[in-house]
Amino acid sequence: MKALVTGGAGFIGSHLCDYLVAQGHQVTVLDDLSTGSEENLRQLADAPNFEFVKGSILDAALVDDLVGSCDTVFHLAAAVGVHTIVDRPLESLRVNLHGTETVVDAAARHGARIMVASTSEVYGKNDADGLTEDADRILGSPLKSRWSYAAAKGLDELVAYVYGRETGIPTVITRFFNIVGPRQTGRYGMVVPRFVGQALAGEPITVYGDGTQRRCFGSVFDVVPAVVKLMDTPAAYNRAVNLGGMEEVSIRGLAERVIELTGSSSTIEYIPYEKAYGEGYEDMRRRMPDTSLAKELIGYEPTRRLDDIIN
Ligand code: NAD
């Protein structure tokens, strides 16, 4: 395979590059290093089948050039993290909407297979008793910048789907659910690295909201091979596939486990959502993937438990 990995200097992308390079594939990364880092790819610097290109997915000529010399595109580049989205909504939208269309369009013109990274956030809050038609509501929430990421990713899925249908290029959409592992940074609001950093520094662990919201955390080491397998599975083409872990934990429970596993003396501090993210912020109470489609398509069975992931 000749693969282009957009966002390859990021957390998931760099692990994907490790995996592809180890399998002998030719890998090129396109990343603007906005949240990623070349440090994440240092171990690949001397590999003959690896190349890093610093640039943006918004640069259509560059994207066209790189996609043209590949047969497979893993599109992971995106503006990510709640802090990024809330602080810089316009820039995030540009990257997540226009950037994706640029990459998918190039893949279609060059006949390359493409995986588009999406998110569990496209399910929205999903806890309403009844749906209303208020013009400012999508995804079950007022259309505030908090949801611009989900809205853009939802449109990314549509772009991938429509291009796949109309041009015949194989497309796979992966909906990641809270993926964690080494190299993930807590700087942009990712909860596990943030808690671990606070615990190791002996600082209070800051839980946003009351901590009863529940999540499932998936290991990057389970998800990366699954992404590659899906790309080789025609039955997955033009489908959206959930990928994540199945062990559910409350955010308060997560903080307690981090304290226990790190042997930290940190306390837990609860911060109202409005204070952490600004007025009107909303979150999902529960987010748990049904991964039976991934199981059916590729035999996906996440093996890492939360304690292994934290360790
Ligand atoms: P990350 O921030 O580590 O990776 C994103 C990468 O994209 C970074 O290296 C960043 O520098 C790069 N990038 C951003 N804008 C760019 C641009 N204009 N041009 C080129 N590169 C650009 O985040 P991640 O967690 O590895 O996420 C990877 C993908 O998976 C993203 O599409 C994200 O939306 C999706 N995702 C991740 C999770 C998760 O739990 N980690 C959950 C849902 C979806």
Short mmCIF file of C-alpha atoms and ligand atoms in Angstrom, two decimals:
data_model
loop_
_atom_site.label_atom_id
_atom_site.label_comp_id
_atom_site.label_asym_id
_atom_site.label_seq_id
_atom_site.Cartn_x
_atom_site.Cartn_y
_atom_site.Cartn_z
CA MET A 1 0.00 0.00 0.00
CA LYS A 2 1.12 3.57 -0.70
CA ALA A 3 -0.60 5.47 2.06
CA LEU A 4 -1.10 9.15 2.77
CA VAL A 5 -1.90 9.81 6.43
CA THR A 6 -3.28 13.31 6.99
CA GLY A 7 -2.87 14.32 10.64
CA GLY A 8 -0.17 11.65 10.92
CA ALA A 9 1.83 13.68 13.47
CA GLY A 10 -1.12 13.55 15.87
CA PHE A 11 -2.03 11.00 18.48
CA ILE A 12 -3.95 8.35 16.49
CA GLY A 13 -2.20 9.19 13.20
CA SER A 14 1.29 8.59 14.57
CA HIS A 15 0.31 5.16 15.91
CA LEU A 16 -1.25 4.36 12.55
CA CYS A 17 2.04 5.35 10.86
CA ASP A 18 4.03 3.08 13.22
CA TYR A 19 1.73 0.20 12.31
CA LEU A 20 1.77 0.80 8.54
CA VAL A 21 5.55 1.34 8.36
CA ALA A 22 6.17 -1.84 10.40
CA GLN A 23 4.04 -3.75 7.88
CA GLY A 24 6.29 -2.48 5.07
CA HIS A 25 3.84 -0.05 3.50
CA GLN A 26 5.04 3.21 1.95
CA VAL A 27 3.75 6.03 4.19
CA THR A 28 3.59 9.80 3.67
CA VAL A 29 2.30 12.12 6.39
CA LEU A 30 0.71 15.49 5.72
CA ASP A 31 0.38 17.53 8.92
CA ASP A 32 0.52 21.23 9.78
CA LEU A 33 1.65 20.46 13.36
CA SER A 34 -1.15 22.58 14.82
CA THR A 35 -1.92 20.02 17.54
CA GLY A 36 0.44 17.26 16.41
CA SER A 37 4.20 17.09 16.82
CA GLU A 38 7.14 15.76 14.81
CA GLU A 39 8.30 14.23 18.08
CA ASN A 40 5.47 11.68 17.67
CA LEU A 41 7.18 10.46 14.47
CA ARG A 42 10.81 10.59 15.61
CA GLN A 43 11.04 6.77 15.70
CA LEU A 44 10.23 6.68 11.96
CA ALA A 45 12.64 9.40 10.83
CA ASP A 46 15.17 6.94 9.37
CA ALA A 47 12.69 4.46 7.90
CA PRO A 48 13.15 4.27 4.10
CA ASN A 49 9.40 3.80 3.60
CA PHE A 50 8.41 6.92 5.54
CA GLU A 51 8.16 10.60 4.61
CA PHE A 52 6.89 13.63 6.51
CA VAL A 53 5.48 16.68 4.73
CA LYS A 54 4.62 19.77 6.73
CA GLY A 55 1.58 21.48 5.24
CA SER A 56 -2.14 21.96 5.48
CA ILE A 57 -5.06 19.97 4.11
CA LEU A 58 -6.41 23.38 3.08
CA ASP A 59 -3.61 23.61 0.48
CA ALA A 60 -5.46 22.03 -2.46
CA ALA A 61 -2.42 21.87 -4.78
CA LEU A 62 -0.28 20.13 -2.17
CA VAL A 63 -3.08 17.72 -1.27
CA ASP A 64 -3.62 16.92 -4.95
CA ASP A 65 0.08 16.25 -5.44
CA LEU A 66 0.37 13.93 -2.42
CA VAL A 67 -2.88 12.06 -3.01
CA GLY A 68 -1.82 11.56 -6.64
CA SER A 69 1.15 9.44 -5.60
CA CYS A 70 -0.82 7.24 -3.15
CA ASP A 71 -3.43 4.51 -3.48
CA THR A 72 -4.88 4.82 0.03
CA VAL A 73 -5.67 7.89 2.15
CA PHE A 74 -6.23 7.81 5.90
CA HIS A 75 -7.77 11.20 6.61
CA LEU A 76 -7.29 12.05 10.29
CA ALA A 77 -6.28 15.72 10.13
CA ALA A 78 -8.82 17.87 11.96
CA ALA A 79 -9.21 20.65 14.45
CA VAL A 80 -9.89 18.60 17.59
CA GLY A 81 -10.49 19.02 21.30
CA VAL A 82 -13.34 20.89 22.94
CA HIS A 83 -11.05 23.80 23.88
CA THR A 84 -9.89 24.25 20.28
CA ILE A 85 -13.43 24.12 18.93
CA VAL A 86 -14.87 26.53 21.48
CA ASP A 87 -11.96 28.99 21.32
CA ARG A 88 -11.49 28.99 17.54
CA PRO A 89 -14.81 27.96 15.97
CA LEU A 90 -14.31 29.52 12.53
CA GLU A 91 -10.84 28.14 11.95
CA SER A 92 -12.02 24.73 13.19
CA LEU A 93 -14.95 24.74 10.80
CA ARG A 94 -12.71 25.64 7.88
CA VAL A 95 -10.35 22.76 8.54
CA ASN A 96 -13.04 20.24 9.39
CA LEU A 97 -15.36 21.10 6.49
CA HIS A 98 -13.29 22.52 3.66
CA GLY A 99 -10.17 20.51 4.52
CA THR A 100 -12.04 17.22 4.38
CA GLU A 101 -13.75 18.07 1.13
CA THR A 102 -10.36 18.97 -0.38
CA VAL A 103 -8.88 15.61 0.64
CA VAL A 104 -11.90 13.52 -0.41
CA ASP A 105 -12.17 15.36 -3.74
CA ALA A 106 -8.49 14.64 -4.50
CA ALA A 107 -8.99 10.97 -3.57
CA ALA A 108 -11.94 10.78 -5.96
CA ARG A 109 -10.02 12.40 -8.83
CA HIS A 110 -7.08 10.05 -8.36
CA GLY A 111 -9.17 6.94 -7.64
CA ALA A 112 -7.62 6.38 -4.18
CA ARG A 113 -9.35 4.50 -1.34
CA ILE A 114 -10.09 6.75 1.61
CA MET A 115 -10.85 6.43 5.31
CA VAL A 116 -12.42 9.49 6.92
CA ALA A 117 -12.12 9.83 10.71
CA SER A 118 -15.41 10.77 12.32
CA THR A 119 -16.57 10.81 15.91
CA SER A 120 -19.12 9.56 18.39
CA GLU A 121 -20.09 13.24 18.72
CA VAL A 122 -22.18 12.90 15.55
CA TYR A 123 -24.74 11.10 17.73
CA GLY A 124 -25.26 14.43 19.52
CA LYS A 125 -26.75 14.58 22.97
CA ASN A 126 -29.26 12.00 21.96
CA ASP A 127 -31.11 12.03 25.27
CA ALA A 128 -34.12 14.16 24.42
CA ASP A 129 -37.64 12.90 25.17
CA GLY A 130 -38.98 14.44 21.99
CA LEU A 131 -37.46 16.22 19.02
CA THR A 132 -38.28 19.82 18.25
CA GLU A 133 -37.79 21.80 15.05
CA ASP A 134 -36.26 24.97 16.53
CA ALA A 135 -34.20 26.48 13.75
CA ASP A 136 -31.11 26.76 15.94
CA ARG A 137 -31.16 23.17 17.05
CA ILE A 138 -29.27 20.33 15.47
CA LEU A 139 -27.83 17.25 17.11
CA GLY A 140 -30.30 17.73 19.97
CA SER A 141 -28.64 20.92 21.16
CA PRO A 142 -28.57 24.62 20.47
CA LEU A 143 -26.15 25.15 17.59
CA LYS A 144 -23.39 26.65 19.67
CA SER A 145 -19.73 26.34 18.85
CA ARG A 146 -19.55 23.30 21.18
CA TRP A 147 -21.34 21.33 18.49
CA SER A 148 -19.59 22.78 15.46
CA TYR A 149 -17.13 19.89 15.56
CA ALA A 150 -19.94 17.33 15.54
CA ALA A 151 -21.81 19.21 12.83
CA ALA A 152 -18.71 19.45 10.62
CA LYS A 153 -17.85 15.80 11.18
CA GLY A 154 -21.42 14.85 10.30
CA LEU A 155 -21.04 16.74 7.03
CA ASP A 156 -17.63 15.12 6.48
CA GLU A 157 -19.40 11.77 6.65
CA LEU A 158 -21.89 12.96 4.09
CA VAL A 159 -19.11 14.21 1.80
CA ALA A 160 -17.34 10.83 2.03
CA TYR A 161 -20.60 8.99 1.49
CA VAL A 162 -21.70 11.04 -1.52
CA TYR A 163 -18.27 10.94 -3.19
CA GLY A 164 -18.13 7.20 -2.55
CA ARG A 165 -21.55 6.65 -4.09
CA GLU A 166 -21.08 8.97 -7.07
CA THR A 167 -17.46 8.29 -8.01
CA GLY A 168 -17.15 4.68 -6.85
CA ILE A 169 -14.03 5.24 -4.73
CA PRO A 170 -13.92 2.93 -1.70
CA THR A 171 -14.64 5.01 1.41
CA VAL A 172 -14.76 3.97 5.06
CA ILE A 173 -15.98 6.25 7.84
CA THR A 174 -14.71 5.44 11.32
CA ARG A 175 -16.58 6.89 14.30
CA PHE A 176 -14.04 6.96 17.13
CA PHE A 177 -15.30 6.88 20.74
CA ASN A 178 -12.85 8.44 23.23
CA ILE A 179 -9.65 6.79 22.05
CA VAL A 180 -6.71 7.02 24.44
CA GLY A 181 -3.09 5.91 24.69
CA PRO A 182 0.51 7.14 24.67
CA ARG A 183 1.23 10.50 22.96
CA GLN A 184 -2.25 11.84 23.58
CA THR A 185 -2.01 15.26 25.12
CA GLY A 186 -4.35 16.79 27.69
CA ARG A 187 -3.82 20.29 26.32
CA TYR A 188 -6.96 20.41 24.21
CA GLY A 189 -9.36 18.95 26.76
CA MET A 190 -8.71 15.19 26.46
CA VAL A 191 -9.72 13.85 29.82
CA VAL A 192 -7.48 10.84 30.46
CA PRO A 193 -4.09 12.53 29.82
CA ARG A 194 -5.31 15.61 31.68
CA PHE A 195 -6.26 13.57 34.77
CA VAL A 196 -3.02 11.56 34.65
CA GLY A 197 -0.95 14.77 34.33
CA GLN A 198 -2.75 16.36 37.30
CA ALA A 199 -2.38 13.19 39.39
CA LEU A 200 1.35 12.88 38.67
CA ALA A 201 1.85 16.56 39.52
CA GLY A 202 -0.09 16.12 42.78
CA GLU A 203 -2.56 18.81 41.65
CA PRO A 204 -6.33 18.56 42.17
CA ILE A 205 -8.02 16.51 39.46
CA THR A 206 -10.54 18.83 37.84
CA VAL A 207 -13.78 17.07 36.89
CA TYR A 208 -16.08 19.17 34.70
CA GLY A 209 -19.76 18.81 35.65
CA ASP A 210 -20.82 16.53 38.51
CA GLY A 211 -18.75 13.56 37.34
CA THR A 212 -21.73 11.22 36.90
CA GLN A 213 -21.53 11.44 33.08
CA ARG A 214 -20.35 8.09 31.71
CA ARG A 215 -17.88 7.23 28.97
CA CYS A 216 -16.12 4.22 27.41
CA PHE A 217 -12.43 4.59 26.63
CA GLY A 218 -10.86 2.65 23.77
CA SER A 219 -7.18 1.87 23.30
CA VAL A 220 -5.37 3.25 20.27
CA PHE A 221 -3.64 -0.15 20.01
CA ASP A 222 -7.03 -1.84 19.43
CA VAL A 223 -8.26 0.80 17.04
CA VAL A 224 -5.30 1.20 14.66
CA PRO A 225 -5.25 -2.39 13.32
CA ALA A 226 -9.04 -2.19 13.00
CA VAL A 227 -8.79 0.93 10.81
CA VAL A 228 -6.35 -0.81 8.46
CA LYS A 229 -8.47 -3.98 8.32
CA LEU A 230 -11.60 -1.99 7.51
CA MET A 231 -9.79 -0.38 4.59
CA ASP A 232 -9.17 -3.88 3.19
CA THR A 233 -12.79 -4.97 3.70
CA PRO A 234 -15.09 -4.17 0.75
CA ALA A 235 -18.17 -4.85 2.92
CA ALA A 236 -17.11 -1.80 4.99
CA TYR A 237 -17.08 0.56 2.01
CA ASN A 238 -19.54 3.41 2.24
CA ARG A 239 -20.38 2.49 5.82
CA ALA A 240 -19.84 4.37 9.08
CA VAL A 241 -18.31 2.06 11.67
CA ASN A 242 -18.10 2.65 15.44
CA LEU A 243 -14.69 1.94 17.02
CA GLY A 244 -13.91 2.19 20.72
CA GLY A 245 -13.82 0.32 24.00
CA MET A 246 -16.73 -1.29 25.85
CA GLU A 247 -15.79 -0.72 29.50
CA GLU A 248 -18.01 2.03 30.84
CA VAL A 249 -16.94 4.33 33.66
CA SER A 250 -18.23 7.57 35.19
CA ILE A 251 -15.85 10.53 34.96
CA ARG A 252 -15.70 10.61 38.75
CA GLY A 253 -14.87 6.86 38.69
CA LEU A 254 -12.15 7.56 36.13
CA ALA A 255 -10.61 10.24 38.38
CA GLU A 256 -10.65 7.80 41.32
CA ARG A 257 -8.98 5.07 39.26
CA VAL A 258 -6.30 7.47 38.01
CA ILE A 259 -5.56 8.52 41.61
CA GLU A 260 -5.35 4.89 42.71
CA LEU A 261 -3.18 3.70 39.81
CA THR A 262 -0.73 6.60 40.06
CA GLY A 263 -0.60 6.42 43.88
CA SER A 264 -1.31 10.16 43.88
CA SER A 265 -2.46 12.26 46.82
CA SER A 266 -4.54 14.49 44.50
CA THR A 267 -8.05 15.48 45.51
CA ILE A 268 -10.99 15.74 43.10
CA GLU A 269 -12.37 19.20 42.35
CA TYR A 270 -15.71 19.65 40.56
CA ILE A 271 -15.92 22.57 38.11
CA PRO A 272 -19.28 23.59 36.59
CA TYR A 273 -19.39 23.22 32.81
CA GLU A 274 -20.09 26.97 32.37
CA LYS A 275 -16.86 27.77 34.18
CA ALA A 276 -14.80 25.29 32.19
CA TYR A 277 -16.22 25.97 28.74
CA GLY A 278 -18.44 29.05 28.95
CA GLU A 279 -22.15 29.65 29.25
CA GLY A 280 -24.59 27.23 27.64
CA TYR A 281 -22.12 24.35 27.38
CA GLU A 282 -23.76 20.95 27.16
CA ASP A 283 -22.41 17.45 27.23
CA MET A 284 -23.68 13.93 26.68
CA ARG A 285 -24.64 12.10 29.86
CA ARG A 286 -23.54 8.78 28.44
CA ARG A 287 -21.51 7.71 25.44
CA MET A 288 -21.08 4.02 24.79
CA PRO A 289 -20.44 2.47 21.39
CA ASP A 290 -22.23 -0.50 19.94
CA THR A 291 -19.32 -2.11 18.10
CA SER A 292 -21.21 -5.07 16.67
CA LEU A 293 -20.85 -3.81 13.09
CA ALA A 294 -17.04 -3.70 13.45
CA LYS A 295 -17.19 -7.17 14.95
CA GLU A 296 -19.27 -8.47 12.07
CA LEU A 297 -17.04 -6.84 9.41
CA ILE A 298 -13.55 -7.52 10.80
CA GLY A 299 -13.98 -9.52 14.04
CA TYR A 300 -13.24 -6.40 16.14
CA GLU A 301 -12.85 -7.30 19.84
CA PRO A 302 -11.17 -4.60 21.94
CA THR A 303 -8.82 -6.34 24.36
CA ARG A 304 -7.28 -3.57 26.49
CA ARG A 305 -8.98 -2.74 29.78
CA LEU A 306 -9.19 0.78 31.20
CA ASP A 307 -6.49 0.10 33.82
CA ASP A 308 -4.06 -1.06 31.07
CA ILE A 309 -4.88 2.06 29.07
CA ILE A 310 -4.23 4.38 32.04
CA ASN A 311 -0.98 2.55 32.82
P1 NAD B 1 -4.66 15.00 17.15
O1 NAD B 1 -4.91 16.45 17.43
O2 NAD B 1 -3.57 14.35 17.91
O3 NAD B 1 -4.46 14.77 15.59
C1 NAD B 1 -4.96 15.65 14.60
C2 NAD B 1 -3.79 16.01 13.70
O4 NAD B 1 -4.26 16.80 12.61
C3 NAD B 1 -2.70 16.82 14.42
O5 NAD B 1 -1.44 16.23 14.20
C4 NAD B 1 -2.79 18.19 13.77
O6 NAD B 1 -1.55 18.88 13.76
C5 NAD B 1 -3.30 17.82 12.38
N1 NAD B 1 -3.97 18.93 11.70
C6 NAD B 1 -4.90 19.78 12.19
N2 NAD B 1 -5.26 20.67 11.25
C7 NAD B 1 -4.54 20.37 10.14
C8 NAD B 1 -4.48 20.93 8.84
N3 NAD B 1 -5.21 22.00 8.49
N4 NAD B 1 -3.64 20.36 7.94
C9 NAD B 1 -2.86 19.29 8.28
N5 NAD B 1 -2.88 18.73 9.49
C10 NAD B 1 -3.72 19.26 10.42
O7 NAD B 1 -6.05 14.24 17.43
P2 NAD B 1 -6.40 12.67 17.37
O8 NAD B 1 -7.05 12.36 18.66
O9 NAD B 1 -5.25 11.87 16.92
O10 NAD B 1 -7.53 12.68 16.25
C11 NAD B 1 -7.34 12.14 14.96
C12 NAD B 1 -8.67 12.10 14.24
O11 NAD B 1 -9.57 11.25 14.93
C13 NAD B 1 -9.36 13.46 14.11
O12 NAD B 1 -10.00 13.54 12.86
C14 NAD B 1 -10.39 13.43 15.21
O13 NAD B 1 -11.49 14.25 14.91
C15 NAD B 1 -10.77 11.97 15.22
N6 NAD B 1 -11.29 11.53 16.53
C16 NAD B 1 -10.46 11.27 17.57
C17 NAD B 1 -11.01 10.85 18.78
C18 NAD B 1 -10.16 10.51 19.98
O14 NAD B 1 -10.72 10.00 20.94
N7 NAD B 1 -8.86 10.73 19.98
C19 NAD B 1 -12.39 10.70 18.93
C20 NAD B 1 -13.20 11.00 17.84
C21 NAD B 1 -12.64 11.38 16.63
#
